[in-house]
CSV table of C-alpha atoms and ligand atoms in Angstrom, one decimal:
chain,number,residue,atom,x,y,z
A,254,MET,CA,-55.6,199.7,127.3
A,255,THR,CA,-55.5,200.5,131.0
A,256,SER,CA,-58.7,202.5,131.4
A,257,SER,CA,-61.4,199.9,130.9
A,258,SER,CA,-64.8,200.9,132.4
A,259,SER,CA,-66.2,198.9,135.3
A,260,THR,CA,-69.7,199.5,134.1
A,261,GLN,CA,-69.0,198.4,130.5
A,262,ALA,CA,-67.0,195.3,131.3
A,263,VAL,CA,-65.9,193.4,134.5
A,264,PRO,CA,-62.4,194.3,135.2
A,265,GLU,CA,-59.6,191.8,136.1
A,266,ILE,CA,-58.9,191.7,139.8
A,267,PHE,CA,-55.4,191.3,141.3
A,268,ALA,CA,-54.2,190.6,144.9
A,269,VAL,CA,-52.4,193.9,144.9
A,270,PRO,CA,-54.7,196.8,143.9
A,271,ARG,CA,-53.5,198.3,140.6
A,272,HIS,CA,-54.8,201.7,141.5
A,273,ILE,CA,-55.2,203.2,145.0
A,274,ALA,CA,-56.8,206.6,145.5
A,275,MET,CA,-56.4,208.4,148.8
A,276,ILE,CA,-58.0,211.3,150.6
A,277,MET,CA,-55.2,212.4,152.8
A,278,ASP,CA,-57.3,213.9,155.7
A,279,GLY,CA,-56.6,214.8,159.3
A,280,ASN,CA,-53.4,216.9,159.1
A,281,GLY,CA,-54.9,219.8,161.1
A,282,ARG,CA,-56.3,217.5,163.8
A,283,TRP,CA,-53.0,215.7,164.1
A,284,ALA,CA,-51.3,219.0,164.8
A,285,THR,CA,-54.0,220.3,167.1
A,286,LYS,CA,-53.8,217.2,169.3
A,287,ARG,CA,-50.2,218.0,169.8
A,288,TYR,CA,-50.9,221.7,170.5
A,289,LEU,CA,-49.1,222.6,167.3
A,290,PRO,CA,-50.3,225.0,164.6
A,291,ARG,CA,-52.2,223.3,161.7
A,292,VAL,CA,-49.4,224.0,159.3
A,293,ALA,CA,-47.2,221.6,161.4
A,294,GLY,CA,-49.7,218.9,160.4
A,295,HIS,CA,-49.3,219.7,156.7
A,296,VAL,CA,-45.5,219.6,156.9
A,297,GLN,CA,-45.7,216.2,158.6
A,298,GLY,CA,-48.3,215.2,156.0
A,299,VAL,CA,-45.8,215.8,153.2
A,300,LYS,CA,-43.4,213.3,154.9
A,301,ALA,CA,-46.2,210.7,155.0
A,302,VAL,CA,-46.7,211.1,151.3
A,303,ARG,CA,-43.0,210.2,150.7
A,304,GLY,CA,-43.4,207.0,152.8
A,305,ILE,CA,-46.6,206.0,151.0
A,306,VAL,CA,-45.2,206.6,147.6
A,307,GLU,CA,-42.3,204.4,148.4
A,308,ALA,CA,-44.5,201.7,150.0
A,309,CYS,CA,-46.7,201.6,147.0
A,310,ALA,CA,-43.8,201.2,144.5
A,311,VAL,CA,-42.3,198.4,146.6
A,312,ARG,CA,-45.7,196.6,146.7
A,313,GLY,CA,-46.2,196.8,142.9
A,314,VAL,CA,-49.1,199.2,142.9
A,315,GLU,CA,-49.2,200.8,139.4
A,316,PHE,CA,-51.2,204.0,140.2
A,317,LEU,CA,-51.4,206.0,143.3
A,318,THR,CA,-53.8,209.0,143.3
A,319,LEU,CA,-53.6,211.5,146.1
A,320,PHE,CA,-56.1,214.3,146.9
A,321,ALA,CA,-53.9,217.2,148.0
A,322,PHE,CA,-56.2,220.2,147.5
A,323,SER,CA,-59.9,220.2,146.7
A,324,SER,CA,-61.7,222.9,144.7
A,325,GLU,CA,-63.5,223.8,148.0
A,326,ASN,CA,-60.2,224.1,150.0
A,327,TRP,CA,-59.9,227.8,148.7
A,328,ARG,CA,-62.5,228.5,151.4
A,329,ARG,CA,-59.9,228.0,154.1
A,330,PRO,CA,-58.1,231.0,155.7
A,331,ALA,CA,-55.7,232.7,153.2
A,332,ASP,CA,-52.6,232.0,155.3
A,333,GLU,CA,-53.3,228.2,155.3
A,334,VAL,CA,-53.9,228.2,151.6
A,335,SER,CA,-50.7,230.0,150.8
A,336,LEU,CA,-48.7,227.7,153.2
A,337,LEU,CA,-50.2,224.7,151.3
A,338,MET,CA,-49.1,226.3,148.0
A,339,ARG,CA,-45.6,226.8,149.4
A,340,LEU,CA,-45.3,223.3,150.6
A,341,PHE,CA,-46.4,222.1,147.2
A,342,VAL,CA,-43.7,224.1,145.5
A,343,ASN,CA,-41.1,222.9,148.0
A,344,ALA,CA,-42.1,219.3,147.6
A,345,LEU,CA,-41.8,219.6,143.8
A,346,GLU,CA,-38.3,221.2,144.1
A,347,ARG,CA,-37.1,218.5,146.5
A,348,GLU,CA,-38.8,215.3,145.3
A,349,VAL,CA,-39.1,215.2,141.5
A,350,ASP,CA,-35.5,214.2,140.8
A,351,LYS,CA,-35.8,211.4,143.4
A,352,MET,CA,-39.1,210.3,141.9
A,353,HIS,CA,-37.5,210.3,138.4
A,354,ALA,CA,-34.6,208.2,139.7
A,355,ASN,CA,-37.1,205.7,141.0
A,356,GLU,CA,-38.9,205.4,137.7
A,357,ILE,CA,-42.0,207.2,139.1
A,358,ARG,CA,-44.2,209.2,136.7
A,359,LEU,CA,-45.8,212.3,138.3
A,360,LYS,CA,-49.1,213.7,137.1
A,361,VAL,CA,-50.9,216.7,138.6
A,362,VAL,CA,-54.6,217.0,137.7
A,363,GLY,CA,-57.2,219.6,138.6
A,364,ASP,CA,-58.0,223.1,137.4
A,365,LEU,CA,-54.3,224.3,137.4
A,366,SER,CA,-55.2,227.7,135.9
A,367,ARG,CA,-55.8,229.1,139.3
A,368,PHE,CA,-52.2,228.5,140.5
A,369,ASP,CA,-49.6,231.1,140.0
A,370,ALA,CA,-47.5,231.0,136.8
A,371,LYS,CA,-44.4,229.7,138.5
A,372,LEU,CA,-46.2,226.7,140.1
A,373,GLN,CA,-47.8,225.9,136.8
A,374,GLU,CA,-44.4,225.9,135.1
A,375,MET,CA,-42.9,223.7,137.7
A,376,ILE,CA,-45.7,221.2,137.3
A,377,ALA,CA,-45.4,221.2,133.6
A,378,GLU,CA,-41.6,220.6,133.9
A,379,ALA,CA,-42.0,217.8,136.4
A,380,GLN,CA,-44.6,216.0,134.2
A,381,ARG,CA,-42.3,216.3,131.2
A,382,LYS,CA,-39.3,215.0,133.0
A,383,THR,CA,-41.1,211.9,134.4
A,384,GLU,CA,-43.5,211.2,131.5
A,385,ASP,CA,-41.8,207.9,130.3
A,386,ASN,CA,-41.5,206.4,133.7
A,387,ARG,CA,-43.8,203.4,134.3
A,388,ARG,CA,-43.0,201.7,137.6
A,389,LEU,CA,-45.6,203.7,139.5
A,390,THR,CA,-47.7,206.7,138.4
A,391,VAL,CA,-48.4,209.2,141.2
A,392,THR,CA,-51.2,211.6,140.5
A,393,ILE,CA,-51.6,214.6,142.7
A,394,CYS,CA,-55.1,216.1,142.6
A,395,ALA,CA,-54.7,219.8,143.1
A,396,ASN,CA,-57.6,222.2,142.9
A,397,TYR,CA,-59.5,219.1,141.9
A,398,GLY,CA,-63.2,218.4,142.2
A,399,GLY,CA,-65.1,215.5,140.9
A,400,ARG,CA,-67.8,217.8,139.5
A,401,TRP,CA,-65.2,220.0,137.8
A,402,ASP,CA,-63.8,216.8,136.2
A,403,ILE,CA,-67.1,215.6,134.8
A,404,LEU,CA,-67.9,219.1,133.5
A,405,GLN,CA,-64.6,219.7,131.9
A,406,ALA,CA,-64.8,216.3,130.2
A,407,VAL,CA,-68.3,217.0,128.9
A,408,GLU,CA,-67.0,220.3,127.5
A,409,LYS,CA,-64.1,218.6,125.7
A,410,MET,CA,-66.3,215.7,124.5
A,411,LEU,CA,-68.7,218.2,122.9
A,412,ALA,CA,-65.9,220.1,121.3
A,413,ALA,CA,-64.6,216.8,119.8
A,414,ASN,CA,-68.1,215.7,118.7
A,415,PRO,CA,-70.0,218.8,117.5
A,416,GLY,CA,-73.8,218.4,117.6
A,417,LEU,CA,-73.6,215.3,119.8
A,418,VAL,CA,-77.0,214.5,121.4
A,419,ALA,CA,-76.7,211.0,122.8
A,420,PRO,CA,-73.2,210.7,124.4
A,421,THR,CA,-71.8,207.3,125.4
A,422,GLU,CA,-69.4,206.4,128.2
A,423,GLU,CA,-66.8,205.7,125.6
A,424,GLN,CA,-67.1,209.2,124.2
A,425,LEU,CA,-66.8,210.9,127.7
A,426,ALA,CA,-64.3,208.8,129.4
A,427,PRO,CA,-61.2,209.7,127.4
A,428,HIS,CA,-61.6,213.3,128.5
A,429,LEU,CA,-61.7,212.7,132.2
A,430,ALA,CA,-58.7,213.8,134.2
A,431,LEU,CA,-57.5,210.3,135.0
A,432,ALA,CA,-58.2,208.8,131.5
A,433,TYR,CA,-54.7,207.2,131.5
A,434,ALA,CA,-55.4,205.1,134.6
A,435,PRO,CA,-57.7,202.2,135.3
A,436,GLU,CA,-60.5,203.0,137.9
A,437,PRO,CA,-59.3,202.9,141.4
A,438,ASP,CA,-59.6,199.4,142.9
A,439,LEU,CA,-59.2,200.7,146.5
A,440,PHE,CA,-60.2,204.1,147.9
A,441,ILE,CA,-58.7,205.1,151.3
A,442,ARG,CA,-59.7,208.0,153.4
A,443,THR,CA,-57.8,208.8,156.6
A,444,GLY,CA,-58.8,211.1,159.4
A,445,GLY,CA,-62.1,209.4,160.4
A,446,GLU,CA,-64.6,211.1,158.1
A,447,GLU,CA,-66.7,208.8,155.9
A,448,ARG,CA,-67.4,210.9,152.8
A,449,ILE,CA,-66.1,211.5,149.3
A,450,SER,CA,-65.8,215.3,149.6
A,451,ASN,CA,-66.1,215.8,145.8
A,452,PHE,CA,-63.1,213.5,145.0
A,453,LEU,CA,-63.3,211.0,142.1
A,454,LEU,CA,-67.1,211.0,141.6
A,455,TRP,CA,-67.1,209.2,138.2
A,456,GLN,CA,-64.1,206.9,138.8
A,457,LEU,CA,-65.1,205.5,142.2
A,458,ALA,CA,-68.2,203.8,140.7
A,459,TYR,CA,-67.0,200.2,141.8
A,460,SER,CA,-64.0,201.0,144.0
A,461,GLU,CA,-63.7,199.3,147.4
A,462,LEU,CA,-64.0,202.0,150.1
A,463,TYR,CA,-61.8,202.0,153.2
A,464,PHE,CA,-62.0,204.5,156.0
A,465,THR,CA,-59.6,204.7,158.9
A,466,ASP,CA,-59.4,207.0,162.0
A,467,THR,CA,-55.6,207.3,161.6
A,468,TYR,CA,-54.7,210.9,160.8
A,469,TRP,CA,-52.8,211.3,157.5
A,470,PRO,CA,-49.4,212.1,159.1
A,471,ASP,CA,-49.5,208.8,160.9
A,472,PHE,CA,-50.5,206.8,157.9
A,473,ASP,CA,-47.6,204.5,157.2
A,474,ALA,CA,-46.7,201.3,155.3
A,475,GLU,CA,-48.1,199.2,158.0
A,476,ALA,CA,-51.4,201.2,157.9
A,477,LEU,CA,-51.4,200.7,154.1
A,478,ASP,CA,-51.0,197.0,154.5
A,479,LEU,CA,-54.1,196.9,156.8
A,480,ALA,CA,-56.1,198.6,154.1
A,481,ILE,CA,-54.8,196.2,151.4
A,482,ALA,CA,-55.6,193.2,153.7
A,483,SER,CA,-59.1,194.6,154.0
A,484,TYR,CA,-59.4,195.0,150.3
A,485,ARG,CA,-58.3,191.3,149.8
A,486,GLN,CA,-61.3,190.2,152.0
A,487,ARG,CA,-63.8,191.9,149.7
A,488,GLU,CA,-65.8,190.1,147.1
A,489,ARG,CA,-65.9,192.4,144.1
A,490,ARG,CA,-69.1,191.4,142.3
A,491,PHE,CA,-69.6,194.3,139.9
A,492,GLY,CA,-73.4,193.6,139.9
A,493,ARG,CA,-73.1,189.8,139.7
A,494,THR,CA,-74.1,187.2,142.4
A,495,SER,CA,-71.7,185.3,144.7
A,496,GLU,CA,-72.8,182.1,143.1
A,497,GLN,CA,-71.7,183.3,139.6
A,498,LEU,CA,-68.3,184.3,141.0
A,499,LEU,CA,-67.9,180.7,142.5
A,500,GLU,CA,-68.8,179.2,139.2
A,501,GLN,CA,-66.3,181.3,137.4
A,502,LYS,CA,-63.6,180.4,139.9
A,503,LYS,CA,-64.3,176.6,139.4
A,504,ALA,CA,-64.2,177.0,135.7
A,505,SER,CA,-60.8,178.7,135.7
B,231,IPE,C1,-56.0,217.3,154.9
B,231,IPE,O1,-55.9,217.6,156.2
B,231,IPE,C2,-55.1,218.3,154.1
B,231,IPE,C3,-55.9,219.2,153.2
B,231,IPE,C4,-57.1,219.2,153.0
B,231,IPE,C5,-55.1,220.1,152.4
B,231,IPE,P1,-56.9,218.7,156.8
B,231,IPE,O2,-56.2,220.0,156.8
B,231,IPE,O3,-58.2,218.7,156.3
B,231,IPE,O4,-57.0,218.2,158.3
B,231,IPE,P2,-58.3,218.3,159.3
B,231,IPE,O5,-59.3,217.5,158.6
B,231,IPE,O6,-58.6,219.7,159.5
B,231,IPE,O7,-57.8,217.5,160.5
B,232,IPE,C1,-60.7,216.6,151.5
B,232,IPE,O1,-60.5,216.9,152.8
B,232,IPE,C2,-59.7,217.2,150.6
B,232,IPE,C3,-58.3,216.8,150.7
B,232,IPE,C4,-57.8,216.0,151.6
B,232,IPE,C5,-57.4,217.5,149.9
B,232,IPE,P1,-61.3,218.1,153.5
B,232,IPE,O2,-60.7,218.2,154.9
B,232,IPE,O3,-61.2,219.4,152.7
B,232,IPE,O4,-62.7,217.6,153.5
B,232,IPE,P2,-64.0,218.0,154.3
B,232,IPE,O5,-64.2,219.5,154.3
B,232,IPE,O6,-63.8,217.5,155.8
B,232,IPE,O7,-65.2,217.2,153.7
B,233,MG,MG1,-60.0,217.7,156.7
């Protein structure tokens, strides 16, 4: 079972994070700095995704989760939103076969009902096509919000357990959008802001947080390695003391 809970049991730790979750931020500022329209930053951002997916596959990361469009990003100007949707459609058209050939499973999570029918059908088809691949699972969070996720999980949990009054983590967790993945070991946010912006609120309970000023379009394999190197320096205690960890190491 991949999705053990960090609050219910201490997870096993590996040198390469099993699951990396990223907020891909800074596309607009990358473009503005170059006197280009913001959209140019988004176009370049898609290229960076390609590089990071490949780098994660090569490094043996099992799950890569990317925040592509938040439930609050609808607040942006309409032309930027529609450009982002077009880029999403284009990327699916161009990349899914390549991902499939590289044994990558694609998942898209979020409230997909707000997307147009064609995009929803493309997403369903891409997920069907790649569902048996296990080398790397790439999850795109689209119209995703951490609060939406918890609420939709509560709703499904109540439907599955009518009359439930004292829910447990075990009853809720299977209904969360990322129930198929372990909790992220490493969270990375590019673009300099140090906030969660309604990303994985439940799942980041014990993730190591890494923030970099690098804008997303410039985030490459080398930058990823810096983040993983920082991750390796961390002592993941999950509530225990350093002394307990040392004892455990000696015993093993
Ligand atoms: C991230 O880059 C991409 C999306 C949110 C879709 P931004 O567009 O937020 O770039 P900045 O933060 O304005 O530089
Ligand atoms: C977070 O970035 C969402 C994505 C990267 C998809 P934002 O640029 O929307 O976040 P805020 O508004 O700076 O918090
Ligand atoms: Mg931003």
